[in-house]
Short mmCIF file of C-alpha atoms and ligand atoms in Angstrom, two decimals:
data_model
loop_
_atom_site.label_atom_id
_atom_site.label_comp_id
_atom_site.label_asym_id
_atom_site.label_seq_id
_atom_site.Cartn_x
_atom_site.Cartn_y
_atom_site.Cartn_z
CA MET B 1 14.45 98.80 88.34
CA PHE B 2 14.42 95.30 89.77
CA ARG B 3 14.02 91.95 88.18
CA GLN B 4 11.82 89.54 90.07
CA ILE B 5 13.62 86.66 91.77
CA ASN B 6 11.42 83.64 91.25
CA LYS B 7 11.61 80.34 93.07
CA PHE B 8 12.44 77.82 90.32
CA ALA B 9 14.56 78.22 87.25
CA LYS B 10 14.03 75.22 84.97
CA THR B 11 15.61 76.51 81.79
CA ASN B 12 18.60 78.67 80.96
CA SER B 13 16.35 81.49 79.78
CA GLU B 14 14.37 81.39 83.05
CA PHE B 15 17.59 81.35 85.08
CA LEU B 16 19.06 84.20 83.03
CA SER B 17 15.90 86.27 83.41
CA LEU B 18 16.00 85.83 87.19
CA ARG B 19 19.44 87.30 87.63
CA PRO B 20 19.38 90.54 89.56
CA ARG B 21 20.20 93.70 87.64
CA TYR B 22 21.05 96.61 89.90
CA THR B 23 20.62 100.25 89.06
CA GLN B 24 20.95 101.38 92.63
CA ASP B 25 23.21 104.28 93.44
CA VAL B 26 25.96 103.06 95.73
CA LYS B 27 25.47 106.12 97.99
CA GLU B 28 21.93 105.04 98.83
CA LEU B 29 23.30 101.81 100.28
CA ARG B 30 25.49 103.56 102.86
CA GLY B 31 23.25 102.43 105.74
CA SER B 32 23.42 98.79 104.63
CA VAL B 33 27.21 99.02 104.32
CA ASP B 34 27.65 100.33 107.86
CA MET B 35 25.33 97.64 109.16
CA ALA B 36 27.23 94.97 107.21
CA ILE B 37 30.70 95.97 108.40
CA ASP B 38 29.62 96.14 112.03
CA TRP B 39 27.88 92.77 111.73
CA GLU B 40 31.09 91.26 110.30
CA ALA B 41 33.13 92.67 113.18
CA THR B 42 30.75 91.34 115.81
CA HIS B 43 30.59 87.84 114.30
CA GLY B 44 34.23 87.08 113.51
CA LEU B 45 33.80 87.45 109.76
CA LEU B 46 37.34 88.79 109.56
CA MET B 47 40.68 88.43 107.84
CA GLN B 48 44.09 89.94 108.34
CA ALA B 49 45.32 92.65 105.99
CA PRO B 50 48.81 92.20 104.57
CA LYS B 51 51.28 92.44 107.42
CA LEU B 52 52.92 95.78 107.96
CA SER B 53 56.61 95.57 107.32
CA HIS B 54 57.56 97.32 110.54
CA ALA B 55 55.41 95.08 112.73
CA ILE B 56 57.38 92.92 115.12
CA SER B 57 54.55 91.03 116.79
CA ASN B 58 50.86 90.32 116.29
CA ALA B 59 49.94 92.81 118.97
CA ASP B 60 51.81 95.47 117.06
CA TRP B 61 49.83 95.42 113.91
CA VAL B 62 46.55 93.77 114.71
CA GLN B 63 44.77 96.98 115.59
CA THR B 64 45.40 98.53 112.23
CA ALA B 65 45.34 95.47 110.06
CA LEU B 66 42.25 93.49 111.00
CA VAL B 67 39.75 93.77 108.16
CA PRO B 68 36.20 92.56 107.52
CA ALA B 69 36.28 89.66 105.04
CA PRO B 70 35.29 90.58 101.48
CA VAL B 71 31.61 89.67 101.01
CA SER B 72 28.74 90.32 98.68
CA LEU B 73 26.00 92.45 100.17
CA ALA B 74 23.23 90.12 98.94
CA PRO B 75 23.23 86.39 98.04
CA SER B 76 23.59 85.24 94.41
CA PRO B 77 21.20 83.00 92.46
CA ILE B 78 21.96 79.30 92.06
CA PRO B 79 19.41 76.85 90.61
CA ARG B 80 17.96 74.89 93.53
CA ALA B 81 17.82 71.59 91.63
CA GLU B 82 21.53 71.80 90.74
CA PHE B 83 22.47 72.76 94.29
CA GLU B 84 20.64 69.76 95.68
CA LYS B 85 22.14 67.54 93.01
CA VAL B 86 25.77 68.35 93.85
CA VAL B 87 25.14 68.18 97.60
CA ALA B 88 23.73 64.66 97.13
CA LEU B 89 26.68 63.74 94.88
CA GLN B 90 29.37 64.67 97.40
CA PRO B 91 29.51 61.33 99.31
CA VAL B 92 29.86 59.56 95.94
CA LEU B 93 32.83 61.79 95.09
CA ASN B 94 34.40 61.27 98.54
CA GLN B 95 34.19 57.52 98.00
CA LEU B 96 35.48 57.81 94.43
CA PHE B 97 38.56 59.80 95.48
CA ASP B 98 39.26 57.39 98.32
CA SER B 99 39.19 54.53 95.82
CA ILE B 100 41.52 56.45 93.47
CA ALA B 101 43.96 57.21 96.28
CA ARG B 102 44.06 53.51 97.26
CA ASP B 103 44.72 52.39 93.69
CA HIS B 104 48.50 52.53 93.65
CA ASP B 105 48.85 51.29 90.06
CA PHE B 106 46.38 53.87 88.79
CA LEU B 107 48.11 56.71 90.62
CA VAL B 108 51.51 55.63 89.37
CA SER B 109 50.53 55.20 85.72
CA THR B 110 48.55 58.46 85.62
CA LEU B 111 51.23 60.55 87.30
CA GLU B 112 54.02 58.99 85.26
CA SER B 113 52.18 60.14 82.15
CA LEU B 114 52.86 63.73 83.28
CA GLY B 115 56.56 63.25 82.69
CA THR B 116 58.85 65.29 84.85
CA ALA B 117 58.06 68.74 83.43
CA ASP B 118 56.22 69.64 86.60
CA GLU B 119 58.85 69.69 89.30
CA PHE B 120 56.47 70.18 92.23
CA THR B 121 54.12 67.31 91.42
CA THR B 122 57.14 65.12 90.66
CA ARG B 123 58.50 65.84 94.12
CA ILE B 124 55.19 65.07 95.89
CA PHE B 125 54.96 61.90 93.81
CA SER B 126 58.46 60.76 94.76
CA MET B 127 57.67 61.40 98.44
CA TYR B 128 54.55 59.26 97.99
CA MET B 129 56.64 56.46 96.42
CA LYS B 130 59.19 56.61 99.21
CA GLN B 131 56.46 56.36 101.81
CA TYR B 132 54.73 53.56 99.89
CA VAL B 133 57.89 51.46 99.92
CA MET B 134 58.34 52.08 103.67
CA LYS B 135 54.74 50.91 104.31
CA VAL B 136 54.16 53.61 106.94
CA GLU B 137 51.18 52.69 109.10
CA LYS B 138 48.56 55.35 109.82
CA PRO B 139 45.62 54.86 112.21
CA ALA B 140 43.15 56.58 109.86
CA VAL B 141 42.63 58.38 106.57
CA VAL B 142 40.87 61.75 106.73
CA GLY B 143 39.73 63.69 103.66
CA ILE B 144 38.52 67.28 103.85
CA HIS B 145 37.55 68.01 100.25
CA ARG B 146 35.78 70.64 98.26
CA SER B 147 34.27 70.00 94.85
CA ASP B 148 33.91 73.26 92.89
CA TYR B 149 31.26 73.96 90.24
CA LEU B 150 30.20 76.70 87.86
CA ILE B 151 26.65 76.88 86.55
CA HIS B 152 26.73 76.21 82.82
CA ALA B 153 23.84 78.22 81.33
CA PRO B 154 24.77 79.62 77.90
CA ALA B 155 22.31 82.24 76.61
CA ASN B 156 22.35 80.69 73.13
CA GLU B 157 20.74 77.51 74.49
CA PRO B 158 17.63 79.06 76.09
CA ASP B 159 15.62 75.83 76.49
CA ALA B 160 18.37 73.71 77.98
CA SER B 161 18.47 73.44 81.78
CA PRO B 162 21.19 75.14 83.78
CA GLN B 163 23.77 72.59 84.89
CA ALA B 164 26.38 72.51 87.62
CA LYS B 165 29.67 71.54 85.97
CA GLN B 166 32.73 70.58 87.97
CA VAL B 167 35.68 72.98 87.82
CA GLU B 168 37.96 70.87 90.01
CA PHE B 169 38.07 68.60 93.04
CA ASN B 170 40.24 69.96 95.87
CA THR B 171 41.78 67.48 98.29
CA ILE B 172 44.19 69.82 100.08
CA ALA B 173 43.79 73.00 102.14
CA SER B 174 40.22 73.77 101.04
CA SER B 175 39.61 77.04 102.80
CA PHE B 176 36.77 79.40 103.73
CA ALA B 177 34.42 76.79 105.20
CA SER B 178 34.05 78.74 108.44
CA LEU B 179 33.66 82.20 106.97
CA SER B 180 31.29 80.81 104.35
CA ALA B 181 28.82 79.61 106.98
CA ILE B 182 28.99 82.99 108.70
CA VAL B 183 28.26 84.78 105.43
CA GLY B 184 25.09 82.67 105.21
CA ASP B 185 24.10 84.01 108.65
CA PHE B 186 25.01 87.50 107.49
CA HIS B 187 22.68 87.26 104.50
CA ARG B 188 19.87 85.89 106.69
CA PHE B 189 20.38 88.86 109.01
CA MET B 190 20.34 91.31 106.09
CA LEU B 191 17.15 89.72 104.77
CA GLU B 192 15.44 90.16 108.13
CA ARG B 193 16.72 93.64 108.78
CA THR B 194 16.72 95.22 105.32
CA GLY B 195 14.82 92.81 103.05
CA PHE B 196 17.80 93.53 100.73
CA GLN B 197 16.18 96.86 100.12
CA GLY B 198 17.69 98.52 97.09
CA LEU B 199 19.38 95.25 96.10
CA LEU B 200 16.79 92.57 95.42
CA LYS B 201 13.10 93.17 94.95
CA GLU B 202 11.50 93.54 98.34
CA GLY B 203 9.39 90.61 99.47
CA GLN B 204 10.78 88.37 96.73
CA VAL B 205 13.37 86.57 98.81
CA GLU B 206 12.15 84.03 101.32
CA MET B 207 14.20 82.57 104.13
CA ASN B 208 13.94 79.06 102.68
CA GLN B 209 15.90 80.24 99.65
CA LEU B 210 18.95 80.75 101.86
CA PRO B 211 20.09 77.20 102.70
CA GLU B 212 21.55 76.25 106.08
CA ASN B 213 25.27 75.62 105.96
CA GLU B 214 27.07 73.08 108.16
CA SER B 215 30.53 74.12 107.08
CA LEU B 216 31.29 75.94 110.34
CA THR B 217 31.33 72.64 112.22
CA SER B 218 31.81 69.85 109.66
CA ILE B 219 35.57 70.23 109.25
CA GLY B 220 36.35 70.34 112.97
CA ASP B 221 34.03 67.39 113.54
CA GLY B 222 35.73 65.40 110.75
CA ILE B 223 39.19 66.09 112.15
CA ALA B 224 37.94 65.03 115.60
CA VAL B 225 36.90 61.59 114.29
CA GLY B 226 40.41 61.09 112.88
CA PHE B 227 41.86 62.22 116.22
CA GLU B 228 39.78 59.65 118.10
CA LEU B 229 40.93 56.87 115.76
CA TYR B 230 44.51 57.87 116.55
CA GLY B 231 43.64 56.99 120.11
CA THR B 232 45.70 59.30 122.33
CA PRO B 233 43.45 61.78 124.15
CA SER B 234 46.41 63.83 125.44
CA ALA B 235 47.74 64.46 121.91
CA VAL B 236 47.00 67.56 119.82
CA VAL B 237 46.05 68.54 116.27
CA ALA B 238 48.71 70.51 114.41
CA MET B 239 47.27 73.03 112.00
CA VAL B 240 50.04 73.35 109.41
CA ILE B 241 49.99 76.91 108.17
CA GLN B 242 51.71 79.30 105.80
CA PRO B 243 53.87 81.74 107.79
CA ASP B 244 52.21 84.77 106.17
CA GLU B 245 48.64 83.42 106.33
CA ARG B 246 45.95 86.13 106.28
CA ASN B 247 42.90 83.90 106.43
CA VAL B 248 43.61 83.17 110.08
CA TYR B 249 40.09 83.43 111.52
CA ASP B 250 38.64 80.93 109.09
CA GLN B 251 41.17 78.52 110.64
CA ARG B 252 40.63 79.70 114.21
CA TRP B 253 36.93 78.84 113.92
CA ILE B 254 37.95 75.22 113.26
CA GLU B 255 40.24 75.37 116.27
CA GLU B 256 37.32 76.73 118.32
CA ARG B 257 35.10 73.81 117.27
CA LEU B 258 37.78 71.25 118.11
CA TRP B 259 38.29 72.75 121.55
CA LYS B 260 34.72 73.58 122.55
CA ARG B 261 32.98 70.52 121.20
CA HIS B 262 35.69 67.88 121.31
CA ASN B 263 38.14 69.13 123.94
CA ILE B 264 41.00 68.81 121.45
CA ARG B 265 43.85 71.31 121.48
CA VAL B 266 45.30 72.77 118.30
CA VAL B 267 48.83 74.04 117.78
CA ARG B 268 49.75 76.16 114.77
CA LEU B 269 53.00 75.20 113.02
CA SER B 270 54.57 75.89 109.64
CA PHE B 271 56.51 73.12 107.85
CA ALA B 272 59.72 74.87 108.94
CA ASP B 273 58.48 74.94 112.56
CA ILE B 274 57.81 71.20 112.33
CA LEU B 275 61.41 70.55 111.34
CA ASP B 276 62.69 72.83 114.11
CA GLN B 277 60.42 71.64 116.89
CA CYS B 278 59.37 68.07 116.14
CA SER B 279 60.95 64.66 116.39
CA ILE B 280 59.82 61.08 115.95
CA ARG B 281 59.94 58.96 119.09
CA GLU B 282 58.94 55.47 120.17
CA ASP B 283 56.33 53.72 118.11
CA ASN B 284 56.93 56.16 115.23
CA ARG B 285 55.03 58.89 117.12
CA LEU B 286 55.54 62.54 116.24
CA PHE B 287 56.22 64.96 119.10
CA ALA B 288 56.56 68.72 119.30
CA GLY B 289 58.54 69.01 122.51
CA ASP B 290 56.63 66.73 124.86
CA THR B 291 53.35 67.10 122.99
CA GLU B 292 52.27 64.27 120.74
CA ILE B 293 50.77 65.24 117.38
CA ALA B 294 47.91 62.98 116.36
CA VAL B 295 46.72 64.85 113.27
CA ALA B 296 48.47 67.31 110.95
CA TYR B 297 45.80 69.28 109.12
CA TYR B 298 47.47 71.03 106.17
CA ARG B 299 46.42 74.54 105.29
CA ALA B 300 49.69 74.78 103.37
CA GLY B 301 51.74 72.48 101.19
CA TYR B 302 49.77 72.72 97.95
CA ALA B 303 52.08 75.14 96.14
CA PRO B 304 55.83 75.31 95.41
CA THR B 305 55.93 78.62 97.31
CA ASP B 306 55.10 76.68 100.49
CA PHE B 307 58.50 74.97 100.13
CA PRO B 308 60.99 77.80 99.66
CA THR B 309 63.86 75.70 101.07
CA GLU B 310 64.67 72.06 101.78
CA LYS B 311 63.66 72.69 105.36
CA GLU B 312 59.92 72.79 104.50
CA TRP B 313 60.22 69.58 102.47
CA GLU B 314 61.93 67.89 105.40
CA GLY B 315 59.22 69.17 107.76
CA ARG B 316 56.54 67.60 105.61
CA TRP B 317 58.43 64.35 105.29
CA LEU B 318 58.71 64.12 109.07
CA VAL B 319 54.89 64.13 109.29
CA GLU B 320 54.45 61.73 106.37
CA LYS B 321 56.84 59.10 107.68
CA SER B 322 55.50 59.26 111.25
CA ARG B 323 52.34 57.73 112.70
CA ALA B 324 50.59 61.15 112.69
CA ILE B 325 47.57 61.43 110.37
CA PRO B 326 48.14 64.03 107.66
CA ILE B 327 45.09 65.70 106.08
CA PRO B 328 45.42 64.99 103.24
CA ASN B 329 47.80 62.04 102.96
CA LEU B 330 50.14 62.01 99.95
CA ALA B 331 47.87 59.76 97.89
CA TYR B 332 44.92 62.11 98.47
CA HIS B 333 47.07 65.12 97.58
CA LEU B 334 48.05 63.44 94.29
CA ALA B 335 44.47 62.33 93.58
CA GLY B 336 43.50 66.01 93.54
CA CYS B 337 45.85 66.75 90.62
CA LYS B 338 44.27 68.14 87.48
CA LYS B 339 45.77 65.26 85.52
CA ILE B 340 43.71 62.78 87.56
CA GLN B 341 40.57 64.81 86.84
CA GLN B 342 41.33 64.66 83.12
CA VAL B 343 42.06 60.92 83.09
CA LEU B 344 38.89 60.29 85.10
CA ALA B 345 36.87 61.80 82.26
CA GLN B 346 38.18 59.18 79.77
CA PRO B 347 35.84 56.32 78.89
CA GLY B 348 35.69 53.56 81.49
CA VAL B 349 37.78 55.28 84.17
CA VAL B 350 35.00 56.49 86.49
CA GLU B 351 33.49 53.04 85.95
CA ARG B 352 36.71 51.40 87.12
CA PHE B 353 36.02 52.88 90.57
CA VAL B 354 32.21 53.20 90.64
CA SER B 355 30.53 49.91 89.83
CA ASP B 356 26.92 51.14 89.87
CA GLU B 357 26.08 52.41 86.37
CA GLU B 358 23.57 55.02 87.47
CA THR B 359 25.98 56.42 90.07
CA ALA B 360 28.77 56.63 87.49
CA ARG B 361 26.38 58.46 85.18
CA ARG B 362 25.64 61.02 87.90
CA VAL B 363 29.35 61.65 88.33
CA ARG B 364 29.91 62.06 84.59
CA GLU B 365 26.96 64.44 84.27
CA CYS B 366 29.07 67.06 86.07
CA PHE B 367 32.07 66.74 83.75
CA VAL B 368 32.84 68.95 80.78
CA GLY B 369 35.32 67.95 78.07
CA LEU B 370 38.78 67.24 79.52
CA TYR B 371 41.76 66.35 77.33
CA PRO B 372 45.45 65.54 77.64
CA LEU B 373 47.98 67.74 75.84
CA ASP B 374 50.62 65.04 75.54
CA ASP B 375 51.91 63.19 72.48
CA SER B 376 49.05 60.66 72.46
CA GLU B 377 46.57 60.80 69.57
CA GLU B 378 43.98 62.39 71.86
CA GLY B 379 46.60 64.87 73.03
CA GLN B 380 47.50 65.86 69.48
CA GLN B 381 43.82 66.35 68.62
CA ALA B 382 43.31 68.49 71.72
CA TYR B 383 46.36 70.55 70.80
CA GLU B 384 44.85 71.26 67.38
CA MET B 385 41.40 72.06 68.84
CA ALA B 386 43.00 74.51 71.25
CA LEU B 387 44.85 76.30 68.46
CA LYS B 388 41.75 76.40 66.26
CA SER B 389 39.18 77.65 68.79
CA PRO B 390 40.98 78.76 71.94
CA ALA B 391 37.94 80.73 73.16
CA ASN B 392 36.23 77.44 74.03
CA TYR B 393 38.93 76.15 76.36
CA VAL B 394 41.11 76.69 79.37
CA ALA B 395 44.62 75.19 79.63
CA LYS B 396 45.72 74.15 83.12
CA PRO B 397 49.05 73.13 84.63
CA GLN B 398 49.29 70.94 87.74
CA ARG B 399 48.89 73.82 90.18
CA GLU B 400 46.55 74.87 92.97
CA GLY B 401 45.71 78.25 94.38
CA GLY B 402 44.54 80.24 91.38
CA GLY B 403 46.17 82.35 88.69
CA TYR B 404 47.98 79.64 86.69
CA ASN B 405 45.45 78.87 83.95
CA SER B 406 45.46 80.21 80.38
CA TYR B 407 42.40 81.33 78.45
CA GLY B 408 41.49 82.30 74.88
CA GLU B 409 44.29 83.76 72.81
CA ASP B 410 46.81 83.06 75.57
CA ILE B 411 46.40 79.31 74.95
CA PRO B 412 48.05 79.20 71.50
CA LYS B 413 50.80 81.50 72.79
CA LEU B 414 51.39 79.16 75.70
CA LEU B 415 51.26 75.91 73.77
CA CYS B 416 53.36 77.05 70.82
CA GLY B 417 56.14 78.12 73.17
CA MET B 418 56.38 74.69 74.77
CA SER B 419 58.05 71.40 73.89
CA VAL B 420 55.91 68.24 73.72
CA GLU B 421 57.55 67.16 76.98
CA GLU B 422 56.44 70.39 78.68
CA ARG B 423 52.90 70.06 77.29
CA ARG B 424 52.51 66.73 79.10
CA GLY B 425 52.28 68.70 82.33
CA TYR B 426 49.12 70.47 81.16
CA ILE B 427 45.50 69.52 80.51
CA LEU B 428 42.91 71.17 78.28
CA MET B 429 39.42 71.77 79.63
CA GLU B 430 36.26 72.90 77.92
CA LEU B 431 35.15 76.34 79.11
CA ILE B 432 32.09 76.36 81.36
CA LYS B 433 29.77 79.19 80.34
CA ALA B 434 28.52 80.65 83.59
CA PRO B 435 26.22 83.63 83.23
CA GLY B 436 27.20 86.99 84.69
CA PHE B 437 24.84 89.05 86.82
CA ASP B 438 24.96 92.15 88.98
CA SER B 439 26.23 92.18 92.51
CA MET B 440 27.43 94.62 95.12
CA LEU B 441 30.79 93.52 96.46
CA LEU B 442 31.92 94.86 99.80
CA ARG B 443 35.71 94.94 99.96
CA ASN B 444 37.91 96.91 102.35
CA GLY B 445 34.92 98.99 103.38
CA GLN B 446 34.23 99.95 99.76
CA LEU B 447 31.09 98.97 97.90
CA VAL B 448 31.98 97.87 94.37
CA PRO B 449 29.13 97.28 91.90
CA ALA B 450 30.22 94.60 89.43
CA GLU B 451 29.02 92.06 86.93
CA VAL B 452 29.94 88.79 88.59
CA VAL B 453 30.16 85.03 88.23
CA SER B 454 29.69 82.68 91.19
CA GLU B 455 31.49 79.40 91.86
CA LEU B 456 29.81 76.90 94.16
CA GLY B 457 31.95 74.63 96.34
CA ILE B 458 30.61 71.62 98.24
CA TYR B 459 32.71 70.38 101.14
CA GLY B 460 33.13 66.66 101.64
CA ILE B 461 34.24 64.84 104.78
CA TRP B 462 35.69 61.34 104.64
CA VAL B 463 37.19 59.28 107.44
CA SER B 464 38.25 55.64 107.25
CA ASP B 465 40.06 53.49 109.79
CA SER B 466 43.41 51.69 109.57
CA LYS B 467 41.77 48.80 107.72
CA GLY B 468 40.34 51.20 105.13
CA ASP B 469 36.76 50.78 106.35
CA MET B 470 34.65 53.90 106.00
CA VAL B 471 33.74 55.63 109.26
CA VAL B 472 32.41 58.99 107.98
CA ASN B 473 31.26 59.90 104.48
CA ARG B 474 29.19 63.06 104.21
CA HIS B 475 28.85 66.43 102.60
CA GLY B 476 30.08 69.21 104.86
CA GLY B 477 28.24 72.31 103.76
CA HIS B 478 29.01 74.74 100.96
CA LEU B 479 30.88 77.84 99.80
CA LEU B 480 29.92 80.40 97.20
CA ARG B 481 32.74 82.55 95.85
CA THR B 482 31.77 85.42 93.61
CA LYS B 483 34.14 87.36 91.38
CA ALA B 484 33.90 90.00 88.70
CA SER B 485 33.15 88.29 85.39
CA ASN B 486 35.90 90.19 83.57
CA VAL B 487 38.63 88.51 85.61
CA HIS B 488 39.17 84.91 84.65
CA GLU B 489 40.05 83.68 88.09
CA GLY B 490 41.46 84.61 91.42
CA GLY B 491 40.51 83.56 94.89
CA VAL B 492 39.18 85.45 97.87
CA ALA B 493 42.63 85.48 99.45
CA ALA B 494 44.14 86.82 96.23
CA GLY B 495 41.76 89.79 96.45
CA PHE B 496 39.61 89.11 93.39
CA ALA B 497 36.66 87.20 94.78
CA VAL B 498 34.32 87.73 97.70
CA ILE B 499 32.58 85.23 99.95
CA ASP B 500 28.92 84.93 99.06
CA SER B 501 25.99 82.62 99.79
CA PRO B 502 23.51 80.95 97.45
CA LEU B 503 20.02 82.26 96.81
CA LEU B 504 18.22 79.14 95.58
CA VAL B 505 16.01 79.83 92.57
P1 ADP P 1 42.99 76.36 91.05
O1 ADP P 1 43.50 75.07 91.56
O2 ADP P 1 44.05 77.33 90.72
O3 ADP P 1 41.89 76.91 91.91
P2 ADP P 1 40.89 75.89 89.08
O4 ADP P 1 40.80 74.72 88.19
O5 ADP P 1 39.90 75.95 90.19
O6 ADP P 1 42.38 76.00 89.63
O7 ADP P 1 40.76 77.20 88.22
C1 ADP P 1 40.81 78.49 88.78
C2 ADP P 1 39.63 79.30 88.32
O8 ADP P 1 39.57 79.35 86.89
C3 ADP P 1 38.28 78.76 88.74
O9 ADP P 1 37.95 79.21 90.02
C4 ADP P 1 37.35 79.33 87.67
O10 ADP P 1 37.02 80.68 87.96
C5 ADP P 1 38.24 79.33 86.43
N1 ADP P 1 38.04 78.09 85.64
C6 ADP P 1 38.70 76.94 85.80
N2 ADP P 1 38.26 76.00 84.93
C7 ADP P 1 37.28 76.57 84.22
C8 ADP P 1 36.42 76.13 83.15
N3 ADP P 1 36.50 74.89 82.66
N4 ADP P 1 35.52 77.00 82.66
C9 ADP P 1 35.43 78.26 83.14
N5 ADP P 1 36.22 78.75 84.12
C10 ADP P 1 37.13 77.93 84.66
MG1 MG P 2 40.00 76.19 92.21
#
């Protein structure tokens, strides 16, 4: 039995009726699975499996531990109008976050309201203050962002239209741009070769429902503009990585773009490597040996686990206090905090940064309810709401990387066990009701049928020069991550979600 996939879903009930429902036996899809895995291998849609403990070098373990990236076998429905809306909104958000990051007073007052309960954010904030006082000059500001959305389409509001609601705005280490674009190609290939036979109704999916995705090139191209503004052609880009990174090929594709298109070399360094190998020389320039580092693109540094010792902190500080351009800079990193997102939702705050009324309205249209949990009157009210109807909310600390939020009955347990001071470090967010639908997830060579929810991410690229004048402001393609609807969260890297692509309906 198949449901028909139509071309336009205007209401929640239409969208819900268009969701695929699979009854296919997994065994009958064996041919598609073989085809999919081989396609992944031949197109670099790969990740590394957890490192084997006995391995002593890459060459040792790579043969056994190179795995196809987790993907969905067919694309997942996203309302076309909402997709187009958030793509068009991305430059507005890039500009908004640049304005926030340049507003020192706003950053300070918002982050001070967190108190000191959150040690990690406090430490990033104090590094920012130290750098601010030193007035470190940087030749450019580069933002590689990703704004994440869930499609709010509750079944009990059948006539309302499905709406993309913002989950969060990521300013640091937004990953999967490269693999995401390749998954789009994978789904186009599967459409041509199999018509998604046994998955979606044959003949119902047209190529123009699978949007092109620029995310394979947009990040490398953005970094290259920053590199040029730095102005030293012989310098390199340092990709700052986690020592146990598994999502290596997603990063290598960016390296490939920088080299092939822009003739820029990339070196891979952890924060500890930076401390060991780098020094600041004349003109405040950062060198690794004799190689000058123009840009430090962080694919690490967003979580306390990235700083197990003082060494990693010192490595980061070396970059921040030098002339090298960090992506993101400390102000951008802080602007991506969940507290900033919550304060932005308060009356008049978006409007402080976005003067055009209609544009501010478009930004707010993507917000759901966001509340403080501090000792303010609003915070007290939110605390009571959360205890009364926890099923409608999610409580979030100032953390990135998945797995830290609390839902439903866990919220009262969490909040009641905390002091008011500790609660200041959290925000309360209204739950977005994204509909579940059927999907076939391909993970570690196994096909897993599951009811899933998809989260849409739109990449944003921002570059401005040393005067703060905008040089690049664009959307940079998209990512669809799909996970089983019975797990609240968990990223692709954490093993819960797969990389998917949108089927516009
Ligand atoms: P992180 O920085 O850890 O990625 P997020 O805010 O993105 O934090 O939350 C992690 C996950 O939790 C999201 O990917 C989404 O699946 C779920 N989630 C977060 N906020 C909401 C919300 N308001 N409604 C529904 N699900 C949410
Ligand atoms: Mg997230």
